[in-house]
Amino acid sequence: MTNKYYETAQTDLDFFFKPQSIAIIGASGDAKKPGGRPIEGLLTKGYAGKIFPVNPRYERIAGLKCYPSVIDISEPVDLAIISVPAKLVLDMFRDCVKKKVKAVIIFSSGFAETGEEGNRLQQEITDLARQHSIRVLGPNCLGIINIPGSVMASFGTIVNLDPVLPTSLGFVTQSGAYGVMVYARALQQGVGFSSFVSVGNEADLEFSDFIGYLLEDPNTKLIGGYMEGAKNGSKLRKVAERAAELQKPILLIKVGRSSAGSRAASSHTGSLAGDDLVYEAFFRQMGIIRIETLDELTSFAILHRSARKAAGRNVAILSASGGGGVVLADKCEGVGLNVPELTGDTKCRLEQVLPSFGSARNPIDPTGQILTEPTLMAKCMEVILKDDNIDMVILNVGLNHEGADVMVEGMIEQYNASDKPIVFVTTDTTEDPESEKLVNKIQNTGIPLMFEGYHAVDAMEKLVWYQERAAKIVQKDKQVDKSSEAQLPVKTKQLLKNSKNLTEYQCKQLLKAYGLPITQEGLATSAEMAIGIAADIGYPVVMKIQSPEILHKTEAKGIKLNLASAKEVKDAYHDIISNAKNYDPQAEIHGVLVQEMVGGGVEVIVGSSRDPVFGNAIIFGLGGIFVEALKDVALRIAPITRVDVEEMIKEIKGYAVLEGLRGRPAANLEAITDVILKISRFVIEYDIKELDINPLIVTDKGAKIVDALIIRN
Amino acid sequence: MTNKYYETAQTDLDFFFKPQSIAIIGASGDAKKPGGRPIEGLLTKGYAGKIFPVNPRYERIAGLKCYPSVIDISEPVDLAIISVPAKLVLDMFRDCVKKKVKAVIIFSSGFAETGEEGNRLQQEITDLARQHSIRVLGPNCLGIINIPGSVMASFGTIVNLDPVLPTSLGFVTQSGAYGVMVYARALQQGVGFSSFVSVGNEADLEFSDFIGYLLEDPNTKLIGGYMEGAKNGSKLRKVAERAAELQKPILLIKVGRSSAGSRAASSHTGSLAGDDLVYEAFFRQMGIIRIETLDELTSFAILHRSARKAAGRNVAILSASGGGGVVLADKCEGVGLNVPELTGDTKCRLEQVLPSFGSARNPIDPTGQILTEPTLMAKCMEVILKDDNIDMVILNVGLNHEGADVMVEGMIEQYNASDKPIVFVTTDTTEDPESEKLVNKIQNTGIPLMFEGYHAVDAMEKLVWYQERAAKIVQKDKQVDKSSEAQLPVKTKQLLKNSKNLTEYQCKQLLKAYGLPITQEGLATSAEMAIGIAADIGYPVVMKIQSPEILHKTEAKGIKLNLASAKEVKDAYHDIISNAKNYDPQAEIHGVLVQEMVGGGVEVIVGSSRDPVFGNAIIFGLGGIFVEALKDVALRIAPITRVDVEEMIKEIKGYAVLEGLRGRPAANLEAITDVILKISRFVIEYDIKELDINPLIVTDKGAKIVDALIIRN
């Protein structure tokens, strides 16, 4: 990563995660108060650095010397927590500036989230911070905790909870209370955190900065988060690219999918919500795993920490309950995993091991036989795990029966002898003491264990999806796009720069100059000229009015199709001009476009529009009914690569149409790919606000832009 | 219900659920053995009837007199359990016949599920049972338990579990082991069962019989089940109709959605899996709630037992965590519930109650203020519950803070003062003793309480969906379909009966005779005749070869479109005849159909095909690309009503096309409805195996069948 801001943030953020000393401004002896809880947390969790309570009303707090002001502290202060009413925060912050504090957390609320005045106050603090190179977390946040460093710089109740090992999950949240809930429940489910950051109003440091920091943290193996909206899309993109490089998955609960949700999210911390469809596409493109529930986060974390990789999507299900096996198989195929029937050697060897009434087909059903033959599960595992066609295994058995300990022993042995992802699903919870012992034993050996089959399947699918995505992202970083090195000629650039509204003809000339394929055509300013152009092109032709003022050509009766002779072209020319003048007497008329009539092929659309968060979004879909009735479009954020475009094309529901229905030839996908790639570069290079190619007509031979609209800004 | 079989089953089944006496054939003193566990269960759970262990090897078992044979019992035996090896079962069953036992449960496996021989043995027992009017549950089953009657006629471990109140869930399962898992886990989640039935191989009594019985059981308020396939679709349909009448929801985990799942399901208990899409449609049509996980069952049961009804889909979310509220709002809209913004009086009054930094918009955010003002939640509830525009409420708060007891007190009061469905979501589980006390208090007052927000939302949506469906099913039972009382004329009936392959012309004549709208057309057997017909219809016309042997008319070059003159018709006639003869010299040629050329309009398809389980499935969709590329069809099981058809039409993705795109007029939905309704009656009345109308062309004025194919059998 060479991005300057990102690098700066990286080292600056050490003062939040690994401060040598912490001052708490607005310190309190009451551990339930925001100014008291961090002190208690730092002391009880064994923070090794120095703690400086600041409060003019006390001499000592929690046995520590208390300072009237942060300025009175003689030693250097790395991190200051400000926990005083909003109106006092600016003064306290000025003290921090004087004291040359490196990093400040502002717990206090009453800033941008409350309206105009709070916003001004927040801006004043931010300006001051930027001026003096102090980094700020908050305001209106719960702060930060870093478990390995025992940095308990938060007033959330989570400060009091005992850490769970391994401390591998980094969590960043735009909602303090929701984050606390996630943290507490995840611990209950045995998932431990490395760090927790509540970002509040993000006056200075934002969500992506902390994700970026945690990616480089060796303790953090995966990252979770709750997000209402990103402040800066390109920063989030850089972070996601880095995550793919490091193979550290990011799982985000991104809210605002619904109208009520986005209404609430935008009023909640005042973040820019943006269009959820764009987020959805961006996450998919960048390998960010979008989740909706805590269970998805914890089950993924449990599977991920086994540090095993799946070679593919083939799952074997070994279930002591036939019904349970079928339910799991349905769920697997429902999320896009395969449950292939076992064949050849594997089937043969399984049949030797299984009783005659068992099933070796996958799901594999060892039946009640496991009760009388406790080593049967291990025997089955041994056979299955050797099958190269099986990438992952789900084990589904009860634990509260005789011989369960022997059974588990054998299963653990098989688990350890393999490097494939394996999940143990058992519905026997820890309520029964014998089962509890076995559950603990399984967990202690590191086998991912879950109590709900569907969570196991979800986690497996996410793991495979993530591996596939991350590989593609890394691969495409290396991929050089040579599809075109086109540059617009100077004259064309001028046109783009100076025109307010471009006509269709101008747009297409621009695109042509950039190397894109357009229809054969010419602009006629007289009927005679039109006839000449038509003759050059060959009949039939299409004619369209060209005026920057007339955007709706059909409405203005400014289009004539299927003109087959000089006579028809001549009449059409006069009709079109006269219709246009009737429609808008003031309109500046450039002339009439005479264009070849493209027959056959499939109509597709390629477009781009600028998203306020992420920049140029590129859209692809089939034209006509597909886009109008089905909203069937694929979306990505520019810049995009060939890999992205190939996915876009295959992702639309109407893909079968491009493959050629009823024996029609398949559309030339290479030609579509080329157009989309060039458009994605063009809109960035020339800062295009909106571009609309509708339709691009694609045959088996190639593609032609039939109509286009470009809006500069 | 007037169905004879159903009524019979009803009283017969009393001997399973309320027997006065139970014999256990193959009784054992070891409570872990299948012949021992029911005895232990009956004794320890306080079964009030008589228990007769049967085993020639023992004098006494578990303190009870043991009989050498069931025949030796002097008193009457209502229910006998047979738990002996498969090869002895037939003899034991013969003894039961002699003893005039009313009902028999066969635990033993080794029957139809093992292959041909087992199947024969099973059939022999079934025949004997039918002959002597003995009803049988099993073989290869875990048996039955009925909690209120303490009838523990099962060898599942669930016999040992303590019942949970209220005992309102009846459960029927085609997988014993999976059923046991569901039972045990549901109890852990506080959901109590009235009865549990493992149906095994369904040699005599089947899945639907038990559902039917439980519907009439006053203890049972809702029914759950695990299903691999229905033996008899029409019986399941009757049961579902009765359930809607009684307003008792049925929730089924129906497996076999995936290829691996259906492969396993069919091999598992040998049930006919059938096409999952047909099940899916049938469930939707009949108001059966399809579920995939145990959590869906238990959360629905918890909500349902509060016995409250929602007037609509509008939800208010009152969440102490802003983020949590947004997550819930997203989830609500994601499943089709609304989270309307609050307005007017409600908003005004909420704003008076809430702090200035709270939000009254929905989700309602009372903020951390609830910590200092414990009555705030109740105050908000009071305002929201009075809003007629709000149908349901979700409360989302933590319980482990000071003042939580006062807060809960007030919330319970508000809950009791309302009759709207309300769910309490708290992420504070019972691990903290203070929270546990409050959780218990909430649960004891009957407030539905859940630990996961998404389960609460799912349950609410299912409740509303169920209410809507049940109302429609009951309403449509009363609805008389007067759309047509058409009968085919005798001659036409003969045609249908005697023809093997019908030509397009014959099919359309049949449909016309039944009152369906077809194109203007006539069958020409000479060029002159063709010209005459064309003149009557008016140009342009379409001409098509008519031969029972030529099914693919296009392939045979047997179709000509857009013929505009007598000359063209004449030439076309000769061409078509000669092409047909070239294509198949043996083909019997009826002539050439001369048909009006229908222009404009939308092409739709209406079809029917016979499903082995459910009978005639009716299919509707848009023609062309929609059905070919998108498989975009709606499906129902005949008979269907107007309500069903209206839903079918709106359900397809391409519905927007029927509504009229780009200012085109909307298609005449009434005309489509009429065609579908008549077709659904026609295929039943004349026992049609397959019928395909493709296309039916629909304009704003009406609809016309342009091509049709009927296959009798």
Coordinates of C-alpha atoms in Angstrom, one line a residue, chain A residues 368-645:
Chain A
G368 CA -28.2 -46.3 14.7
Q369 CA -25.3 -48.7 14.2
I370 CA -23.1 -46.0 15.6
L371 CA -24.6 -46.7 19.0
T372 CA -23.4 -50.3 19.0
E373 CA -20.2 -49.6 17.0
P374 CA -18.7 -46.4 18.4
T375 CA -15.7 -46.5 15.9
L376 CA -18.0 -46.4 12.9
M377 CA -18.0 -42.6 12.5
A378 CA -14.2 -42.5 12.5
K379 CA -14.1 -45.3 9.9
C380 CA -16.5 -43.5 7.7
M381 CA -14.5 -40.2 8.1
E382 CA -11.3 -42.0 7.2
V383 CA -12.8 -43.2 3.9
I384 CA -14.5 -39.9 3.0
L385 CA -11.5 -37.6 3.8
K386 CA -9.3 -39.5 1.4
D387 CA -11.7 -38.8 -1.5
D388 CA -10.1 -36.0 -3.6
N389 CA -13.5 -35.1 -4.8
I390 CA -14.7 -34.1 -1.3
D391 CA -13.5 -30.6 -0.2
M392 CA -15.3 -30.3 3.2
V393 CA -17.1 -32.5 5.6
I394 CA -20.0 -32.0 8.0
L395 CA -20.4 -34.4 10.9
N396 CA -23.8 -34.6 12.6
V397 CA -24.1 -36.8 15.6
G398 CA -25.6 -36.8 19.1
L399 CA -23.3 -37.0 22.1
N400 CA -25.5 -38.3 24.9
H401 CA -25.3 -42.0 24.4
E402 CA -23.1 -44.8 25.5
G403 CA -19.8 -45.1 23.7
A404 CA -20.0 -41.4 22.7
D405 CA -16.5 -40.8 24.2
V406 CA -14.9 -43.6 22.2
M407 CA -16.7 -42.2 19.1
V408 CA -15.5 -38.7 19.7
E409 CA -11.9 -39.9 20.3
G410 CA -11.8 -41.6 16.9
M411 CA -13.4 -38.6 15.2
I412 CA -10.8 -36.2 16.7
E413 CA -8.0 -38.5 15.4
Q414 CA -9.5 -38.4 11.9
Y415 CA -9.9 -34.6 12.1
N416 CA -6.2 -34.2 13.0
A417 CA -5.1 -36.5 10.2
S418 CA -6.8 -34.3 7.6
D419 CA -6.4 -30.7 6.5
K420 CA -9.9 -30.2 5.0
P421 CA -12.4 -28.0 6.7
I422 CA -14.6 -30.1 8.9
V423 CA -17.5 -29.0 11.1
F424 CA -18.9 -30.9 13.9
V425 CA -22.6 -30.3 14.4
T426 CA -24.4 -31.6 17.5
T427 CA -27.7 -30.7 18.8
D428 CA -26.8 -31.9 22.3
T429 CA -26.0 -28.7 24.1
T430 CA -24.1 -28.3 27.2
E431 CA -27.1 -28.9 29.5
D432 CA -26.2 -32.6 29.9
P433 CA -22.9 -32.9 31.9
E434 CA -21.7 -35.9 29.9
S435 CA -22.3 -34.2 26.6
E436 CA -20.8 -31.0 28.0
K437 CA -17.5 -32.8 28.7
L438 CA -17.4 -34.1 25.1
V439 CA -18.4 -30.7 23.7
N440 CA -15.5 -29.1 25.6
K441 CA -13.1 -31.8 24.5
I442 CA -14.0 -31.3 20.8
Q443 CA -13.7 -27.5 21.1
N444 CA -10.4 -27.7 22.9
T445 CA -8.9 -29.7 20.0
G446 CA -9.9 -26.8 17.7
I447 CA -12.6 -28.6 15.8
P448 CA -15.2 -26.1 14.7
L449 CA -18.4 -27.2 16.6
M450 CA -21.8 -25.7 16.1
F451 CA -25.2 -26.4 17.5
E452 CA -27.2 -25.6 14.4
G453 CA -26.6 -27.3 11.1
Y454 CA -27.6 -24.3 9.0
H455 CA -25.0 -22.1 10.7
A456 CA -22.3 -24.6 9.8
V457 CA -23.4 -24.7 6.2
D458 CA -23.6 -20.9 6.0
A459 CA -20.1 -20.6 7.4
M460 CA -18.7 -23.1 4.9
E461 CA -20.3 -21.4 2.0
K462 CA -18.9 -18.0 3.1
L463 CA -15.5 -19.5 3.6
V464 CA -15.4 -20.9 0.0
W465 CA -16.9 -17.7 -1.4
Y466 CA -14.3 -15.7 0.4
Q467 CA -11.4 -17.8 -0.9
E468 CA -12.7 -17.6 -4.4
R469 CA -13.1 -13.8 -4.2
A470 CA -9.9 -13.1 -2.5
A471 CA -8.0 -15.1 -5.1
K472 CA -9.7 -13.2 -7.9
I473 CA -9.0 -9.8 -6.3
V474 CA -5.3 -10.6 -5.9
Q475 CA -5.1 -12.1 -9.4
K476 CA -6.8 -9.0 -11.0
D477 CA -4.4 -6.7 -9.2
K478 CA -1.7 -8.2 -11.3
Q479 CA -3.6 -8.1 -14.5
V480 CA -2.8 -5.4 -16.9
D481 CA -5.6 -4.2 -19.0
K482 CA -4.3 -3.7 -22.5
S483 CA -7.7 -3.6 -24.2
S484 CA -7.1 0.0 -25.2
E485 CA -4.6 2.7 -24.8
A486 CA -6.9 5.1 -26.6
Q487 CA -6.7 8.8 -25.9
L488 CA -9.2 11.3 -27.2
P489 CA -7.8 13.7 -29.8
V490 CA -7.4 17.2 -28.5
K491 CA -10.4 18.5 -30.5
T492 CA -12.7 15.8 -29.1
K493 CA -11.5 16.6 -25.6
Q494 CA -12.4 20.2 -26.2
L495 CA -15.8 19.2 -27.3
L496 CA -16.3 17.2 -24.1
K497 CA -15.1 20.1 -22.0
N498 CA -17.0 22.9 -23.6
S499 CA -20.4 21.4 -24.4
K500 CA -23.3 21.5 -22.0
N501 CA -25.6 19.0 -23.7
L502 CA -24.0 16.7 -26.2
T503 CA -26.2 15.3 -29.0
E504 CA -26.3 11.6 -29.8
Y505 CA -24.0 12.2 -32.8
Q506 CA -21.4 14.0 -30.7
C507 CA -21.5 11.3 -28.0
K508 CA -21.0 8.6 -30.5
Q509 CA -18.2 10.5 -32.2
L510 CA -16.5 10.8 -28.8
L511 CA -16.9 7.1 -28.1
K512 CA -15.7 6.2 -31.5
A513 CA -12.6 8.4 -31.0
Y514 CA -12.0 6.4 -27.8
G515 CA -12.0 3.2 -29.8
L516 CA -15.6 2.0 -29.3
P517 CA -17.7 0.5 -32.1
I518 CA -20.6 2.7 -33.3
T519 CA -23.1 2.4 -36.1
Q520 CA -22.1 3.7 -39.6
E521 CA -23.6 7.1 -39.7
G522 CA -23.3 10.7 -40.7
L523 CA -24.9 14.1 -39.8
A524 CA -26.9 15.6 -42.6
T525 CA -27.8 19.3 -42.7
S526 CA -29.8 19.0 -45.9
A527 CA -32.0 16.4 -47.5
E528 CA -29.4 16.0 -50.3
M529 CA -26.7 15.3 -47.8
A530 CA -28.9 12.8 -46.1
I531 CA -29.4 10.9 -49.3
G532 CA -25.7 10.9 -50.0
I533 CA -24.9 9.5 -46.5
A534 CA -27.6 6.9 -46.9
A535 CA -26.2 5.8 -50.2
D536 CA -22.8 5.4 -48.7
I537 CA -24.1 3.3 -45.8
G538 CA -26.6 1.3 -47.8
Y539 CA -30.4 1.0 -47.3
P540 CA -32.4 0.7 -45.1
V541 CA -31.4 3.5 -42.8
V542 CA -32.6 5.2 -39.6
M543 CA -32.9 9.0 -39.2
K544 CA -32.9 11.0 -36.0
I545 CA -33.1 14.7 -35.1
Q546 CA -29.9 16.1 -33.5
S547 CA -30.4 18.9 -31.1
P548 CA -28.9 19.6 -27.7
E549 CA -32.4 20.8 -26.6
I550 CA -34.3 17.8 -27.7
L551 CA -33.6 14.9 -25.4
H552 CA -36.7 12.9 -26.1
K553 CA -36.5 12.3 -29.8
T554 CA -39.5 10.0 -30.0
E555 CA -41.7 12.4 -28.2
A556 CA -40.6 15.1 -30.7
K557 CA -41.5 12.7 -33.6
G558 CA -37.8 13.1 -34.5
I559 CA -37.1 9.5 -35.4
K560 CA -37.9 7.5 -38.6
L561 CA -37.0 3.9 -39.0
N562 CA -36.5 1.5 -41.9
L563 CA -36.1 4.1 -44.7
A564 CA -35.5 2.1 -47.8
S565 CA -35.0 4.7 -50.7
A566 CA -33.7 8.1 -51.5
K567 CA -37.3 9.3 -51.8
E568 CA -38.1 8.1 -48.3
V569 CA -34.9 9.6 -46.9
K570 CA -35.7 13.0 -48.5
D571 CA -39.3 13.0 -47.1
A572 CA -38.1 11.9 -43.7
Y573 CA -35.5 14.7 -43.6
H574 CA -38.2 17.4 -44.1
D575 CA -40.7 15.7 -41.8
I576 CA -38.1 15.4 -39.0
I577 CA -37.0 19.0 -39.2
S578 CA -40.5 20.3 -39.3
N579 CA -41.6 18.1 -36.4
A580 CA -38.7 19.3 -34.4
K581 CA -39.5 23.0 -35.0
N582 CA -43.1 22.4 -34.0
Y583 CA -41.9 20.6 -30.9
D584 CA -39.5 23.3 -29.8
P585 CA -39.2 26.4 -31.9
Q586 CA -36.3 27.7 -29.9
A587 CA -34.3 24.5 -30.2
E588 CA -30.8 24.7 -31.8
I589 CA -30.9 22.0 -34.5
H590 CA -27.5 20.5 -35.5
G591 CA -29.1 18.4 -38.3
V592 CA -30.4 14.9 -38.8
L593 CA -28.4 11.8 -38.1
V594 CA -28.5 9.2 -40.9
Q595 CA -27.6 5.8 -39.4
E596 CA -27.4 2.3 -40.6
M597 CA -30.3 0.1 -39.5
V598 CA -28.9 -2.7 -37.3
G599 CA -30.9 -5.9 -37.6
G600 CA -30.9 -9.0 -35.5
G601 CA -28.8 -9.4 -32.4
V602 CA -29.5 -8.9 -28.8
E603 CA -30.1 -5.4 -27.3
V604 CA -28.0 -4.7 -24.2
I605 CA -27.4 -1.6 -22.2
V606 CA -24.1 -0.3 -20.7
G607 CA -24.2 2.6 -18.4
S608 CA -22.4 4.5 -15.7
S609 CA -23.6 6.9 -13.1
R610 CA -21.7 8.5 -10.3
D611 CA -22.4 7.3 -6.7
P612 CA -21.7 9.9 -4.0
V613 CA -19.7 7.4 -1.9
F614 CA -18.0 5.1 -4.3
G615 CA -17.6 7.1 -7.5
N616 CA -18.5 5.7 -11.0
A617 CA -20.8 2.8 -10.9
I618 CA -20.8 0.7 -14.1
I619 CA -24.1 -1.0 -15.1
F620 CA -24.8 -3.8 -17.6
G621 CA -28.0 -5.5 -18.5
L622 CA -30.2 -6.7 -21.3
G623 CA -32.3 -3.9 -22.9
G624 CA -36.1 -3.6 -23.2
I625 CA -38.3 -5.7 -20.9
F626 CA -35.3 -7.1 -18.9
V627 CA -34.3 -3.7 -17.6
E628 CA -37.8 -2.2 -17.5
A629 CA -39.8 -5.0 -16.0
L630 CA -37.2 -7.0 -14.1
K631 CA -34.5 -4.4 -13.2
D632 CA -32.1 -7.1 -14.2
V633 CA -28.8 -5.3 -14.1
A634 CA -25.3 -6.1 -12.9
L635 CA -23.4 -3.3 -11.1
R636 CA -19.7 -2.7 -10.3
I637 CA -17.6 0.2 -9.1
A638 CA -15.0 1.5 -11.6
P639 CA -12.2 0.7 -12.1
I640 CA -13.1 -2.8 -13.1
T641 CA -11.1 -5.6 -14.7
R642 CA -11.8 -8.3 -17.2
V643 CA -12.7 -10.7 -14.3
D644 CA -15.3 -8.3 -13.0
V645 CA -16.9 -7.9 -16.4

